[in-house]
Short mmCIF file of C-alpha atoms in Angstrom, two decimals:
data_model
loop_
_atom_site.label_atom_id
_atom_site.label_comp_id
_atom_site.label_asym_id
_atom_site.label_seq_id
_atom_site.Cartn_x
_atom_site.Cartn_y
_atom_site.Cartn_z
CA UNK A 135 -29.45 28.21 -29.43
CA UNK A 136 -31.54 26.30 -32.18
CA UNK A 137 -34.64 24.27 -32.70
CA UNK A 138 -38.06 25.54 -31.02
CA UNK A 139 -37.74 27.12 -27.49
CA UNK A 140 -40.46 27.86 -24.95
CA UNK A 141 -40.55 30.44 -21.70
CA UNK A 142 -41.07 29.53 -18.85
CA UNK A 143 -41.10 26.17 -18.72
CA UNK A 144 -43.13 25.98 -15.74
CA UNK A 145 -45.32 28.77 -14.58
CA UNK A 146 -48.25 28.76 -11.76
CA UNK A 147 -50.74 31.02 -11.98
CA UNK A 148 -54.13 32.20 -9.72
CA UNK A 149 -57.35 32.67 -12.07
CA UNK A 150 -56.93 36.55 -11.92
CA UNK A 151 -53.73 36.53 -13.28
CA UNK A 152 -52.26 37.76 -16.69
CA UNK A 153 -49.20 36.21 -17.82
CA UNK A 154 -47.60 35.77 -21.66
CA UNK A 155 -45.92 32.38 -22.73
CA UNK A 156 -43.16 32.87 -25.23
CA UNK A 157 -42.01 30.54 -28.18
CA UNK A 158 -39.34 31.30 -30.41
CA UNK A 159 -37.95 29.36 -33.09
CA UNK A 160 -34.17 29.45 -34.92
CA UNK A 161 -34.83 27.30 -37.73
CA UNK A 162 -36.36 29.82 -40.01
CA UNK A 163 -39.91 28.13 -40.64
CA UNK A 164 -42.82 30.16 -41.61
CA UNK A 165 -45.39 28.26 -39.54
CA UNK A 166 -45.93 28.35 -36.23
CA UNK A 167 -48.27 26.34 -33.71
CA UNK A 168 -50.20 26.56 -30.44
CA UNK A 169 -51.05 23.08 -29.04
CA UNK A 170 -52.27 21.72 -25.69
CA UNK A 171 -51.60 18.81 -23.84
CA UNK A 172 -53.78 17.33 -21.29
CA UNK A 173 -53.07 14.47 -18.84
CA UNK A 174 -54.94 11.23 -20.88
CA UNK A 175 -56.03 13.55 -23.94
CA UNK A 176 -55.01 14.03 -27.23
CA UNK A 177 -52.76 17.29 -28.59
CA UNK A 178 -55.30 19.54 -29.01
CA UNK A 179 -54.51 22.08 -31.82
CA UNK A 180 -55.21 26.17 -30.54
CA UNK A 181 -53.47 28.41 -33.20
CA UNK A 182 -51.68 28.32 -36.65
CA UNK A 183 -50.12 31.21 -37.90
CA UNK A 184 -48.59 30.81 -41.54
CA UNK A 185 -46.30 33.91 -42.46
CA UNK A 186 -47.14 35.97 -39.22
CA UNK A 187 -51.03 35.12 -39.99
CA UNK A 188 -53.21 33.78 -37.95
CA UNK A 189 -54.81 31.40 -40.54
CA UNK A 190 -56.37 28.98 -37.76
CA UNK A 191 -58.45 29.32 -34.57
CA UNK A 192 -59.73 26.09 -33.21
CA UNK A 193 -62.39 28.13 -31.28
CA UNK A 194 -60.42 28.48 -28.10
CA UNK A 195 -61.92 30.61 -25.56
CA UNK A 196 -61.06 34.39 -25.49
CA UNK A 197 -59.26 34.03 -22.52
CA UNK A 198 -56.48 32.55 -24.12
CA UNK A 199 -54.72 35.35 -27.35
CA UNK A 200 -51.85 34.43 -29.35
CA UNK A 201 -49.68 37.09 -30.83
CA UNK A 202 -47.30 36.48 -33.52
CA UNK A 203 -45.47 39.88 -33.67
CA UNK A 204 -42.89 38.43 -36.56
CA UNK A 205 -41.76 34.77 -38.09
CA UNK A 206 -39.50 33.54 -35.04
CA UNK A 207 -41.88 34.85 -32.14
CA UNK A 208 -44.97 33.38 -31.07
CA UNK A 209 -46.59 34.23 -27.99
CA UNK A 210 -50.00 33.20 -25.72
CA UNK A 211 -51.21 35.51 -23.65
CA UNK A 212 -53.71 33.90 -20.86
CA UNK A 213 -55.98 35.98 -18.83
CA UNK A 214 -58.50 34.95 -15.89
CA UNK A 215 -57.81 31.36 -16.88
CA UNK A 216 -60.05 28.61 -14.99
CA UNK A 217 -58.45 25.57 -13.50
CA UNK A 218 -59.33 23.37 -16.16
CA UNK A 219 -56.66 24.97 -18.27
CA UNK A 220 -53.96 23.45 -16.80
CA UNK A 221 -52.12 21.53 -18.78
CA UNK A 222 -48.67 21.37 -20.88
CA UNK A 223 -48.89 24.05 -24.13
CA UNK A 224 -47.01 23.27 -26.52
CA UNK A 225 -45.51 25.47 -29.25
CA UNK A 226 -44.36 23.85 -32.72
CA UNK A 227 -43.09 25.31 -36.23
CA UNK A 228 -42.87 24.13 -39.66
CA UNK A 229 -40.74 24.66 -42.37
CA UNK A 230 -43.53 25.51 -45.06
CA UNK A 231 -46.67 26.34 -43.43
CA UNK A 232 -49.76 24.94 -43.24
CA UNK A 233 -50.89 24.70 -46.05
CA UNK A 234 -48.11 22.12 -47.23
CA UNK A 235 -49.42 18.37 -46.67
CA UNK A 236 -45.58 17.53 -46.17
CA UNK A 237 -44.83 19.76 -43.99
CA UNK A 238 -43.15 17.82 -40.32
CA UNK A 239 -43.42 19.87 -37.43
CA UNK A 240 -40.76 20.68 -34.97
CA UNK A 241 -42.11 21.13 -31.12
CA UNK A 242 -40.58 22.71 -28.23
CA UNK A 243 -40.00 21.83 -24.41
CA UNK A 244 -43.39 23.11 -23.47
CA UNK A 245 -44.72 25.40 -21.04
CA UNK A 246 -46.05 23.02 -17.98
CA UNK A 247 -49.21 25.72 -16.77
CA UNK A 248 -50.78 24.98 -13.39
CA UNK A 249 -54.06 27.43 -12.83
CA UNK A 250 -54.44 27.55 -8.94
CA UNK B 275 -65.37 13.00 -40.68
CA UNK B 276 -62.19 12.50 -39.37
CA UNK B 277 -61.42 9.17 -36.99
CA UNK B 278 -58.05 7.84 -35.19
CA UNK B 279 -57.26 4.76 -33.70
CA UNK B 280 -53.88 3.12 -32.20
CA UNK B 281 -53.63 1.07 -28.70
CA UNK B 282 -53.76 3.17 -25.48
CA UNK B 283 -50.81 0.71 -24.07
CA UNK B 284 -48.35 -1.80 -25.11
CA UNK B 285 -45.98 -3.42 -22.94
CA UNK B 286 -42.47 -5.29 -24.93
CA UNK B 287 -39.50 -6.76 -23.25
CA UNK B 288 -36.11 -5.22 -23.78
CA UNK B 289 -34.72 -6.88 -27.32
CA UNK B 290 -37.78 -7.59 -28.68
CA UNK B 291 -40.06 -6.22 -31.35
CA UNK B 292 -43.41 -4.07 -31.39
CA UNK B 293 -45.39 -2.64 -33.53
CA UNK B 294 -47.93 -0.24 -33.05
CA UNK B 295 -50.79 0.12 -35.28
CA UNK B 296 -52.88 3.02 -36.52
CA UNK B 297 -56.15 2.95 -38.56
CA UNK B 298 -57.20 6.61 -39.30
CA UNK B 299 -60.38 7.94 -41.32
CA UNK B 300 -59.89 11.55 -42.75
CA UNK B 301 -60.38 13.19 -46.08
CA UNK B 302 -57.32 14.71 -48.33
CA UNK B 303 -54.87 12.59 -47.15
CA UNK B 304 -51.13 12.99 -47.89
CA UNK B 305 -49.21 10.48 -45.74
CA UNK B 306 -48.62 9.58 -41.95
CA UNK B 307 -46.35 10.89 -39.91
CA UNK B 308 -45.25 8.86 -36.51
CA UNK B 309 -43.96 11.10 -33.52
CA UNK B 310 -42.34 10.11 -30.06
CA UNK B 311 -42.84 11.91 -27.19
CA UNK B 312 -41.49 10.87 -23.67
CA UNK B 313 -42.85 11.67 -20.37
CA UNK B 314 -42.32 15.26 -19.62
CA UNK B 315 -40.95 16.20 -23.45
CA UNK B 316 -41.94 17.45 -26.38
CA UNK B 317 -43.07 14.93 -29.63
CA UNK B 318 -40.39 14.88 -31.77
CA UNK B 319 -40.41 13.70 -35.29
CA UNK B 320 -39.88 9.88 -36.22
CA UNK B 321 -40.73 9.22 -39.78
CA UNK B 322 -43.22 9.77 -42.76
CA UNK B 323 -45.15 7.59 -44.89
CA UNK B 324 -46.25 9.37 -48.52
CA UNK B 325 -46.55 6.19 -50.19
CA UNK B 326 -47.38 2.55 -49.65
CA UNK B 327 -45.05 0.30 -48.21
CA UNK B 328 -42.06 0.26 -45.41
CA UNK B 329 -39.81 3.17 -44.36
CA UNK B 330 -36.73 2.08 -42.68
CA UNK B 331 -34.95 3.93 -40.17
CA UNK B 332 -32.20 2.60 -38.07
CA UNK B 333 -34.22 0.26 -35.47
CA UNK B 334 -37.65 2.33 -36.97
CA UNK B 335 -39.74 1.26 -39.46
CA UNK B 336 -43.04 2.63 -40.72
CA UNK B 337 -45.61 1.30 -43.39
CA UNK B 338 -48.52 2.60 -44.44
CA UNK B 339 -51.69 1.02 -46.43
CA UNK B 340 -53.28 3.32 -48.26
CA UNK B 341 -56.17 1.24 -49.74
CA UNK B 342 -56.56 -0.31 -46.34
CA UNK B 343 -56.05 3.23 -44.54
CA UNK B 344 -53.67 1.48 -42.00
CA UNK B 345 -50.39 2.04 -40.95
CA UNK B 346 -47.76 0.99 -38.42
CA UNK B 347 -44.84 1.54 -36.19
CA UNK B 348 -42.22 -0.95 -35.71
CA UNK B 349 -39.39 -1.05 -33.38
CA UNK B 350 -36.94 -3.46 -33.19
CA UNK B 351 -34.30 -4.44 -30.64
CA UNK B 352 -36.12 -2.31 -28.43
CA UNK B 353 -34.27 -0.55 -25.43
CA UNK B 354 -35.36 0.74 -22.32
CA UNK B 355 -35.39 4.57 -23.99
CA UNK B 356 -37.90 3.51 -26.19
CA UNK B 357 -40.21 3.71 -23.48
CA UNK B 358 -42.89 6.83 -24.55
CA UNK B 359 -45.79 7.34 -26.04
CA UNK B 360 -46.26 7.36 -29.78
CA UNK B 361 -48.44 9.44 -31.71
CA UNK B 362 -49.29 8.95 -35.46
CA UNK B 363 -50.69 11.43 -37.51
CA UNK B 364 -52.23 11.72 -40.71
CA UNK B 365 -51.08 14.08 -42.44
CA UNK B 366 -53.66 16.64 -45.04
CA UNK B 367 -53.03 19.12 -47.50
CA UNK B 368 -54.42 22.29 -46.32
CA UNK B 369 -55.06 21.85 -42.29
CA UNK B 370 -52.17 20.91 -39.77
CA UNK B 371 -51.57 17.65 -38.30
CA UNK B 372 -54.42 15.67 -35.88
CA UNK B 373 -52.92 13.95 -33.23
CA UNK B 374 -54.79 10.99 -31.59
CA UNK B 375 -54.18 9.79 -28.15
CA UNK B 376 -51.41 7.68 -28.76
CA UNK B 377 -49.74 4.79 -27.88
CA UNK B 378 -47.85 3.97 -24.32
CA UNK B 379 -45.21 2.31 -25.00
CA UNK B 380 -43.35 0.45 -21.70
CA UNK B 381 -40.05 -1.27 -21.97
CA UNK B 382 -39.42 -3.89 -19.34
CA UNK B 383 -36.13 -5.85 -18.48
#
C-alpha cells in the first residue's frame, strides 16, 4: 500500500464515546498533520508533529489528543466530542517537516466523523 | 496578519479556459502552492510557485506575483473532471501551509 492512509473512513459516534482515528503513511516523511474539514470552511490546521514531535497545537480543545507513537503512525483520539465536531479530518505528511518552506504535503482519504 | 482571498465559485464550459485567482497577505513567504480537492477526496498536490512568473504543467499552469502578492490558477481545455474545488496556499518557512476557502470550480457541457 503507499501514499497516506486513514482508518475508518467513516465512523459515527454518540458524545460519550471514545474512539481513535488512525493515519499511517508509506512514503517515509518526517512530518505529519492533523487537519479538519468543515462543510463551507476552510482546512483548519489541529496538529503538526515533526520527527515524532508534537511541534504545533492550534489550541484545539482537550477533547480531541493526537498521538504520534513513531514516524509512519499518527493517531486522534476523540473523547465526549460535541456535535459540532463533525466534520471530515484529514491526516497529511511531508517529506521534510515543518519547518521547511518547500515542503508539499501529501493528504489522505479522510476520516468522514458524524457526532450523534 | 495573515489574509486569503480566491472566488468562492466559478462556473467554465467544457474546452474552455479558467483561471482562478488568489491574493494572499502573510509574512515569510516562500512560494504558493495550488491543491485540488474533489467532492468527497482528499487535496492533492497541483503545483508550486517559488519564483515569479508561469509554471506549466500539462493543461496546469500557475503564476505567481510576488511584488503584487498575487497569483493564479489556469486550466485549459478544461474537462468535466476538473470539476473541484481549488485551494491555494501560501507557503512560509517555519509554520505549515494556510488553506483558504477555496475555489468551486463547475464544469458544464
Amino acid at each position: 500500500e503507499t501514499g497516506v492512509t486513514q482508518t475508518p473512513r467513516h465512523l459515527v459516534m454518540g458524545m460519550t464515546n471514545k474512539k481513535s482515528l488512525k493515519c499511517e503513511q508509506h512514503l517515509g516523511h518526517n512530518a505529519m498533520y492533523w487537519y479538519k474539514q468543515s462543510a463551507k470552511k476552510p482546512l483548519e490546521l489541529m496538529f503538526v508533529y515533526s520527527l515524532e514531535e508534537r511541534v504545533e497545537n492550534n489550541s484545539v480543545p482537550s477533547r480531541f489528543s493526537p498521538e504520534c507513537p513513531n514516524s509512519s503512525h499518527l493517531f486522534l483520539h476523540l473523547h465526549t466530542l460535541q456535535p459540532e465536531d463533525s466534520a471530515l479530518y484529514l491526516c497529511a505528511s511531508s517529506p521534510l517537516g515543518r519547518t521547511s518552506g518547500t515542503d508539499t504535503q501529501y493528504f489522505g482519504p479522510g476520516t468522514r466523523l458524524t457526532v450523534l | 496578519g495573515q489574509s486569503l482571498e480566491q472566488p468562492s465559485e466559478v462556473t467554465a464550459v467544457e474546452g474552455a479556459i479558467v483561471q482562478i485567482n488568489c491574493t494572499y497577505q502573510t509574512s515569510g513567504f516562500y512560494g504558493l502552492s495550488w491543491y485540488q480537492q474533489h467532492d468527497g477526496g482528499a487535496p492533492t498536490f497541483l503545483s508550486y510557485n517559488a519564483l515569479d512568473g508561469l509554471e506549466e504543467t500539462g493543461r496546469f499552469s500557475s503564476f505567481l506575483s510576488r511584488s503584487d502578492s498575487y497569483g493564479y490558477l489556469l486550466l485549459q481545455e478544461l474537462q468535466m473532471k476538473d470539476s473541484a474545488s481549488y485551494f491555494c496556499a501560501p507557503r512560509r518557512g517555519n509554520t505549515p501551509l494556510v488553506f483558504g476557502k477555496g475555489t468551486r470550480l463547475s464544469v458544464i457541457a
